[in-house]
XYZ file of C-alpha atoms in Angstrom:
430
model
C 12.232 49.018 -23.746
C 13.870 45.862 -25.368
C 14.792 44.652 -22.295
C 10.783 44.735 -21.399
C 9.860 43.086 -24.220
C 12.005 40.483 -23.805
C 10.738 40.015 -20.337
C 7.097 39.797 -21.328
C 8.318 37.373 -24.329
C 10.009 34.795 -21.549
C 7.128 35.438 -19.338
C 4.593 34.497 -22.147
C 4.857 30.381 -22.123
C 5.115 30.568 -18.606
C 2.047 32.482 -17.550
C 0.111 29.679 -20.601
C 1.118 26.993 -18.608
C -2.001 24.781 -17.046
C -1.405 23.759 -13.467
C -2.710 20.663 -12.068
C -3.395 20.308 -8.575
C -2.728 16.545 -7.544
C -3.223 16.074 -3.829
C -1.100 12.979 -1.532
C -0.043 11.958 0.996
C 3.425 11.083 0.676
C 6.120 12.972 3.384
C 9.532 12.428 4.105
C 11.448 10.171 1.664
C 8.609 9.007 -0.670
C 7.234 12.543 -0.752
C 11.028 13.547 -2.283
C 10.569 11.020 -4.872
C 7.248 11.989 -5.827
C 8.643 15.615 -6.254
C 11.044 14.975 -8.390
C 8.384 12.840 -10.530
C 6.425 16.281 -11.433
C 9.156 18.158 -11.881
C 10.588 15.702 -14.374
C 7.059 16.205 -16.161
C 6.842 19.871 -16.168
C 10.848 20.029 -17.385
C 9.863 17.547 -20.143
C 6.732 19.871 -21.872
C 5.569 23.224 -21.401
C 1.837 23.360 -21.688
C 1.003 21.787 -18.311
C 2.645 22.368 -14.565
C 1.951 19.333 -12.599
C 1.694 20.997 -8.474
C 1.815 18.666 -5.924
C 0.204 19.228 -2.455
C 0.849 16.998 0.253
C -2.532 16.738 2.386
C -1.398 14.634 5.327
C -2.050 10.958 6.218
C -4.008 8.692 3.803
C -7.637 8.907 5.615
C -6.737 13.163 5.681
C -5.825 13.458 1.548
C -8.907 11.370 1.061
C -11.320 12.527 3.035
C -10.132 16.363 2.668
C -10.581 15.222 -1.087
C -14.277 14.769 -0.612
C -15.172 17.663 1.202
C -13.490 20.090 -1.230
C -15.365 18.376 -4.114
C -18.679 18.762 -2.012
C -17.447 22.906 -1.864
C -15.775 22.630 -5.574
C -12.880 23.590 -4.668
C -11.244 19.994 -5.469
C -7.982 19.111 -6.961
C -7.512 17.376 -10.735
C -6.030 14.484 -9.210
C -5.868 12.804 -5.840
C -3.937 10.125 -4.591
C -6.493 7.640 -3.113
C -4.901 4.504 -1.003
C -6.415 1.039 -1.477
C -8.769 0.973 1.131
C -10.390 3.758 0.071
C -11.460 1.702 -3.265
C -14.960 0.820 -3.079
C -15.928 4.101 -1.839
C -14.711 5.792 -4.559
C -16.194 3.507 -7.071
C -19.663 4.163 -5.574
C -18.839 8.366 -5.555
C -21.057 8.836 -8.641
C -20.596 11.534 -10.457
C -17.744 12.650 -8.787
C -14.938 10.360 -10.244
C -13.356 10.597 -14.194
C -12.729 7.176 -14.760
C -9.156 6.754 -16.176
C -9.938 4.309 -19.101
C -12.257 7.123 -20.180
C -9.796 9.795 -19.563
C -7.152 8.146 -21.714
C -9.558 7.212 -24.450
C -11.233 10.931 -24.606
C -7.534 12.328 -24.509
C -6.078 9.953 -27.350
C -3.503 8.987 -24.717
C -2.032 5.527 -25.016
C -3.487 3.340 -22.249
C -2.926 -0.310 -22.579
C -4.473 -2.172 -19.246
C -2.508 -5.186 -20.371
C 1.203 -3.507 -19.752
C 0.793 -4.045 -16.024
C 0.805 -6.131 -13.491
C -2.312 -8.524 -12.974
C -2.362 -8.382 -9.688
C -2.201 -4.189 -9.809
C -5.424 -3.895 -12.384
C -7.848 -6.615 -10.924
C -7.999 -4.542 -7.987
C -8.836 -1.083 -9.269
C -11.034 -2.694 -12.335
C -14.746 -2.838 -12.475
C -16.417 -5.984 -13.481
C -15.898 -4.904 -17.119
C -11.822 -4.472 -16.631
C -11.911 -0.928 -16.914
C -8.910 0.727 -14.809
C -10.987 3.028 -12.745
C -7.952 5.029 -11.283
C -4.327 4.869 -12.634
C -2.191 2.536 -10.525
C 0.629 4.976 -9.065
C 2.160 2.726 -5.711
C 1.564 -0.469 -5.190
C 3.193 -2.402 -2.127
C 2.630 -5.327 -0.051
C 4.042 -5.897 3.386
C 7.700 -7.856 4.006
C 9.988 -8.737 6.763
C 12.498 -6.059 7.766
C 16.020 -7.462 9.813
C 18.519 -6.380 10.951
C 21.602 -8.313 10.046
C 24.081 -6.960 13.149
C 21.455 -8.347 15.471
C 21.100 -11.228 13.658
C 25.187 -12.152 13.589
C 25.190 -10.862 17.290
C 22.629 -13.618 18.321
C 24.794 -16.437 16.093
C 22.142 -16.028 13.948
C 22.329 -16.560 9.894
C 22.312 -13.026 8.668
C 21.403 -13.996 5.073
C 18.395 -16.420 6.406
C 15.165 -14.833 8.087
C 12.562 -16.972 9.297
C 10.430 -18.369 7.051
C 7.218 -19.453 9.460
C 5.765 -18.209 12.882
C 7.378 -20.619 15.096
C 10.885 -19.816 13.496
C 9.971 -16.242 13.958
C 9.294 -16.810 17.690
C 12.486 -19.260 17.968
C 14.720 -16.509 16.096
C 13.135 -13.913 18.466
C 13.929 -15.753 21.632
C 17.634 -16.104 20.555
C 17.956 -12.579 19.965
C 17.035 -11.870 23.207
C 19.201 -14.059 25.225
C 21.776 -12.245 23.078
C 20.477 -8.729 25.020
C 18.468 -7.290 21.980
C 14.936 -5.837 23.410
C 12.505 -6.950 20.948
C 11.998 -9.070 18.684
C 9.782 -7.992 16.258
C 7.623 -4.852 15.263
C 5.129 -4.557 13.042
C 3.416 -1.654 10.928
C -0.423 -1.138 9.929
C -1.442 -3.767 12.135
C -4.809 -4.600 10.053
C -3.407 -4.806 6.852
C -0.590 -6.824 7.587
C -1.824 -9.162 10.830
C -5.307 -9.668 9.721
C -5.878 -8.564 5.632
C -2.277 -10.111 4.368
C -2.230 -12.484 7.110
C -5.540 -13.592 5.551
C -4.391 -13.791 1.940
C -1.130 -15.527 2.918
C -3.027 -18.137 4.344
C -5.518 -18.659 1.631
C -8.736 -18.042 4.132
C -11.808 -15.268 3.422
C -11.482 -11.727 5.191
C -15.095 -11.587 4.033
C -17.573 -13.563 2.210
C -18.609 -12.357 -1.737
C -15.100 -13.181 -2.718
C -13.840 -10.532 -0.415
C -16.228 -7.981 -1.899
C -15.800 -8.264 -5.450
C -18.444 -10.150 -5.833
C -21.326 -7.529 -4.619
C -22.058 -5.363 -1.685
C -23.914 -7.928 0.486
C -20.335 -9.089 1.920
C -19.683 -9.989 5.765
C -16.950 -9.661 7.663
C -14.985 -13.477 8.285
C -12.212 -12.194 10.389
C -13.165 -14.224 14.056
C -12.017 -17.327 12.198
C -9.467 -19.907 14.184
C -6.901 -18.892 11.930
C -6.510 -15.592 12.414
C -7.677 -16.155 16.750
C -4.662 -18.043 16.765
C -2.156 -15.842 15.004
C -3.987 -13.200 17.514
C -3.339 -15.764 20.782
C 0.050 -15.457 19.910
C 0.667 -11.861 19.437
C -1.081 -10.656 22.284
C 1.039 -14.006 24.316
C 4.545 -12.544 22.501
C 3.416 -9.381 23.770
C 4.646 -9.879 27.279
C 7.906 -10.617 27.162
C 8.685 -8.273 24.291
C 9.012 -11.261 21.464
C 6.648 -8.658 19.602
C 6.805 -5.316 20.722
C 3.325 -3.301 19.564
C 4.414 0.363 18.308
C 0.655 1.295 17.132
C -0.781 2.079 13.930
C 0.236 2.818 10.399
C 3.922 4.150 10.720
C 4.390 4.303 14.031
C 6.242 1.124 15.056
C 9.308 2.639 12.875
C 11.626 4.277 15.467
C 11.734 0.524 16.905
C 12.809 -1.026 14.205
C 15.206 1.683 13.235
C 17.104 2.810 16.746
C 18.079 -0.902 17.253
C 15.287 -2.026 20.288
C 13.608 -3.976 17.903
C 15.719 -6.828 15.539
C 13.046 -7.461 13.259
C 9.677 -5.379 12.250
C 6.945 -5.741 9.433
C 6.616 -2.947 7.069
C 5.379 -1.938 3.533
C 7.759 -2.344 0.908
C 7.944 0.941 0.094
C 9.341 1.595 3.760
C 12.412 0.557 2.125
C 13.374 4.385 1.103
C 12.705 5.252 4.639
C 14.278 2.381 6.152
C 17.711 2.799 4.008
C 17.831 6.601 4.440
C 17.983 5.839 8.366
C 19.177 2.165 9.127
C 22.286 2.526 10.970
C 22.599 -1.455 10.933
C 23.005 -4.267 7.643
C 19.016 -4.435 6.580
C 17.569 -7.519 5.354
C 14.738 -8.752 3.590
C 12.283 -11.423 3.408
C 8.619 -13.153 3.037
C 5.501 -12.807 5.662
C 6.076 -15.494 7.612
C 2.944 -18.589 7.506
C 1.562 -21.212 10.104
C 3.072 -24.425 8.381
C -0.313 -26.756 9.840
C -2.796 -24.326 7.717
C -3.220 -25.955 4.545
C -2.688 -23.398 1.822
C -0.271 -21.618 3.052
C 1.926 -19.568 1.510
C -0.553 -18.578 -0.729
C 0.095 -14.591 -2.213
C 0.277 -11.330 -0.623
C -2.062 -8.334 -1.563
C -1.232 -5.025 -2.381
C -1.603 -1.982 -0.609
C -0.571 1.584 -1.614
C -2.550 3.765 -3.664
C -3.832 5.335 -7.011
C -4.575 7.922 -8.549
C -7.836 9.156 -9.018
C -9.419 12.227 -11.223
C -11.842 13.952 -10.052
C -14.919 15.437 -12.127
C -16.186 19.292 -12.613
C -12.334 20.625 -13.756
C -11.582 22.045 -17.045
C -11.163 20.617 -19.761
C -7.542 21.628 -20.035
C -6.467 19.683 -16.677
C -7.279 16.625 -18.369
C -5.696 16.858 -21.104
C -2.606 17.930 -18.782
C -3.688 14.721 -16.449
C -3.561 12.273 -18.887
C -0.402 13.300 -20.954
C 1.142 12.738 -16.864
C -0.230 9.803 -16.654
C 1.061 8.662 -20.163
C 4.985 10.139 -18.653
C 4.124 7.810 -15.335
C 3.504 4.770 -17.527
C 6.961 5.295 -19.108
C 9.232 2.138 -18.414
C 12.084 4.184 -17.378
C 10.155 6.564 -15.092
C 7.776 3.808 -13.323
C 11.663 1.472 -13.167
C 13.118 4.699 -11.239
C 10.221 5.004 -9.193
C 10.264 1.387 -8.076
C 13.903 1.219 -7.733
C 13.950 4.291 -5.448
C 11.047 3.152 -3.509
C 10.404 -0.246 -3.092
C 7.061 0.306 -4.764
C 6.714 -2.884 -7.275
C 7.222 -1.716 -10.429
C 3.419 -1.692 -11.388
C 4.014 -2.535 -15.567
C 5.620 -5.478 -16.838
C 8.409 -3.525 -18.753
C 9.072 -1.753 -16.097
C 10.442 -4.960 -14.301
C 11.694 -6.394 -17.450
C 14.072 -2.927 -17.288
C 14.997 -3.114 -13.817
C 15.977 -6.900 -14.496
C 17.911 -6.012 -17.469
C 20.278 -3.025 -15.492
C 21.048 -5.688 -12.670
C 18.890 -4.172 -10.029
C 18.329 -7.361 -7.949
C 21.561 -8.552 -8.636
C 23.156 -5.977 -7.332
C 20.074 -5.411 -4.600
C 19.633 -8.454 -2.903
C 15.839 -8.824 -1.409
C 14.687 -6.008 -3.405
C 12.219 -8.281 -5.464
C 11.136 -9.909 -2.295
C 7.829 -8.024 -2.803
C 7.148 -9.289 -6.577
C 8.253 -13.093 -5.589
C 5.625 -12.744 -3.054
C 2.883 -11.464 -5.156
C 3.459 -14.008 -7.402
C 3.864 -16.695 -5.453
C 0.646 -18.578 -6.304
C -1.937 -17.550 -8.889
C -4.421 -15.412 -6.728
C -7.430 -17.065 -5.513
C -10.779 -15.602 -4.363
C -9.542 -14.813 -0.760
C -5.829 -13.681 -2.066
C -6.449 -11.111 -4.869
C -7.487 -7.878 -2.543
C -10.713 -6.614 -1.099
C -13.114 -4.277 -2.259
C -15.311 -3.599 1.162
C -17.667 -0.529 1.611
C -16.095 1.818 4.317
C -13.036 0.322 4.865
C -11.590 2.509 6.430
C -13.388 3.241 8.975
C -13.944 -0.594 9.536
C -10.121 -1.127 9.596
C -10.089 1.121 12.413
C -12.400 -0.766 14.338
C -10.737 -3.551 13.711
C -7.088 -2.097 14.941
C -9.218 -0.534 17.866
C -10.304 -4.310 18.976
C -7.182 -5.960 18.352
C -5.613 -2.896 20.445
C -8.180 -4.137 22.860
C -6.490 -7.733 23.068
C -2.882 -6.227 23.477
C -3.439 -4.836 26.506
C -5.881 -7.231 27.770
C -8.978 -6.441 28.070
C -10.299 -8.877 25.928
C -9.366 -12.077 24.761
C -8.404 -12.233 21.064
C -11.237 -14.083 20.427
C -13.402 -11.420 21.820
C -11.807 -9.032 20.526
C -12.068 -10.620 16.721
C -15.786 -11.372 17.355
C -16.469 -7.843 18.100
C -14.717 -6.622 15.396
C -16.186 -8.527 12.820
C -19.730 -7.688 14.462
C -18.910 -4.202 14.389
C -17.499 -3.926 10.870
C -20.411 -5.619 9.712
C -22.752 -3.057 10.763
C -20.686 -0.442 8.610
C -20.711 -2.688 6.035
C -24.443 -2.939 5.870
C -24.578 0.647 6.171
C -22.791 0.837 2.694
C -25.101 -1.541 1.358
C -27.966 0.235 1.915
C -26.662 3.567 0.845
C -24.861 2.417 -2.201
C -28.018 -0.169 -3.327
């Protein structure tokens, strides 16, 4: 009989714990990390289980998101990514903004602690945080330092512009490496970054912020001639197209490729399975566009709650999001990641233990943030149906690759075609 008892009496906190459901889409690596982040919370208390449940690609968790609200059958928390912004802003009724969260929940919740460039994009027009920034990343330059040596080529100096890129490509092939150059998410980093980097509109209204009436700028001679070039490098391999989102990685990482652009949070990935010296640095610019370097933008995602749960999951929700704001846990995060460390202490920390001394290029991503102050065309995008629109767009350029259109064309239609979705949104959300 004791030994009941004291079976029911260990079973008793246990069986009182809350569980919250928080739905991503992180696998492999990343989705380790973000493990070990809930289980860190649910060691730490014992009121609340945090249960993660990986839902697949981006577009997948987000969508599959919406659909189990529509049945009610939704998670407390979703990871949204960036693109997927203004359409959850215009969910009504469906979202619990986070500033409200925190403030109903007495949780501490100061927008101020992190990074500017992190809360103007996931702020309304008031500066309320709408989600809670989770990863944040912008794209860099990837190398591989025994190609680069092989080819008599500075191993601690990547190219800085377009033509060097193309020069250093050239000379890595003459030294009997395949490729040149790879690239992840084409869109976000050939056309959105690509656009912030050089300090030119991906869409009028201040890239969206400034209302829903926006329109596409993409077919621009900027970005036509960045596009002239890829599709020209194409042929003889100086880029080497691997497809969309992840996809280009086994390049990169098996050797056929010398050089590939990638999130920085491919970093965990990229360490775990580089067989080869990695090295870092900045998206490359056209020197003649005036402007340029301006700033990258980030990509990545939050976190979003989702309305019509209990009351106890929010309480749960924001005491985790209090535990994610935590210096040491968002300076682990970043560290293990190559997120950027989304609050200014947790940089301050990661300074102060030597982390980029002792990790050369792993601050890469935060010099390039912060290269300029942002402008208008450099501090994100908040467009209506982005995602689907940044499939078009990879769709056209796609198009251009393997020629059957000029780039030009293939920008024109693109921009003509994301328009359409873009009024679409208008009308729906107006």
């Amino acid at each position: 009989m004791a030994s009941a008892a004291a079976f029911i009496a260990a079973a008793g906190p246990a069986a009182a714990q809350t569980e919250i459901q928080w739905w991503h889409a992180m696998s492999g690596a990343l989705g380790e990390k973000l493990e070990k982040i809930a289980s860190d919370f649910n060691a730490s208390q014992s009121e609340y289980k945090v249960v993660p449940v990986f839902k697949g690609s981006y577009p997948e968790t987000m969508t599959g998101a919406i659909a189990a609200f529509r049945a009610k059958q939704h998670p407390t928390i979703v990871q949204v990514f960036e693109v997927g912004t203004a359409t959850m802003m215009a969910a009504k009724g469906a979202v619990y903004p986070v500033y409200k969260l925190m403030a109903d929940e007495n949780e501490p919740f100061d927008p101020k602690a992190y990074l500017p460039a992190v809360t103007g994009y996931y702020s309304d027009t008031q500066g309320n945080m709408l989600s809670f920034p989770f990863n944040s990343s912008t794209p860099i330059l990837y190398y591989n330092k025994d190609h680069f040596k092989k080819a008599g080529l500075d191993e601690n100096t990547p190219p800085k512009t377009w033509p060097e890129v193309e020069e250093f490509a050239k000379k890595l092939q003459a030294a009997g490496i395949a490729c040149g150059f790879t690239t992840q998410w084409p869109s976000w980093v050939h056309v959105e970054n690509f656009s912030a980097m050089h300090n030119i509109p991906l869409s009028t209204e201040a890239n969206g912020f400034g209302g829903l009436g926006t329109e596409l700028k993409i077919n621009n001679p900027t970005l036509e001639k960045h596009w002239t070039a890829l599709v020209d490098w194409q042929k003889s391999k100086i880029f080497d197209y691997g497809g969309r989102q992840g996809k280009s990685d086994p390049k990169f990482l098996s050797g056929e490729c010398a050089m590939t652009f990638a999130s920085s949070a491919a970093r965990a990935n990229i360490m775990a399975n580089a067989k080869f010296g990695v090295g870092y640095g900045m998206q490359p610019y056209w020197p003649d566009v005036q402007g340029a370097p301006q700033n990258s933008i980030i990509g990545g995602a939050t976190l979003w709650v989702l309305a019509g749960r209990p009351k106890e999951e929010y309480k749960g929700a924001a005491k985790f999001f209090a535990y994610l704001s935590k210096p040491e846990v968002q300076a682990w995060w970043h560290q293990q990641t190559g997120y950027l460390p989304i609050t200014k202490a947790a940089y301050e920390l990661s300074q102060k233990e030597g982390f980029y001394e002792k990790n050369p290029g792993s601050d890469i991503s935060i010099k390039q943030m912060n290269l300029n102050p942002p402008t208008d065309n450099s501090k994100g995008l908040r467009l209506g149906n982005f995602v689907q629109i940044r499939d078009m767009i990879e769709e056209e350029l796609e198009n251009a690759l393997t020629g059957k259109k000029s780039a030009k064309d293939a920008l024109d239609a693109a921009a003509k075609r994301g328009n359409e979705l873009l009024r679409q949104f208008e009308k729906s959300n107006s």
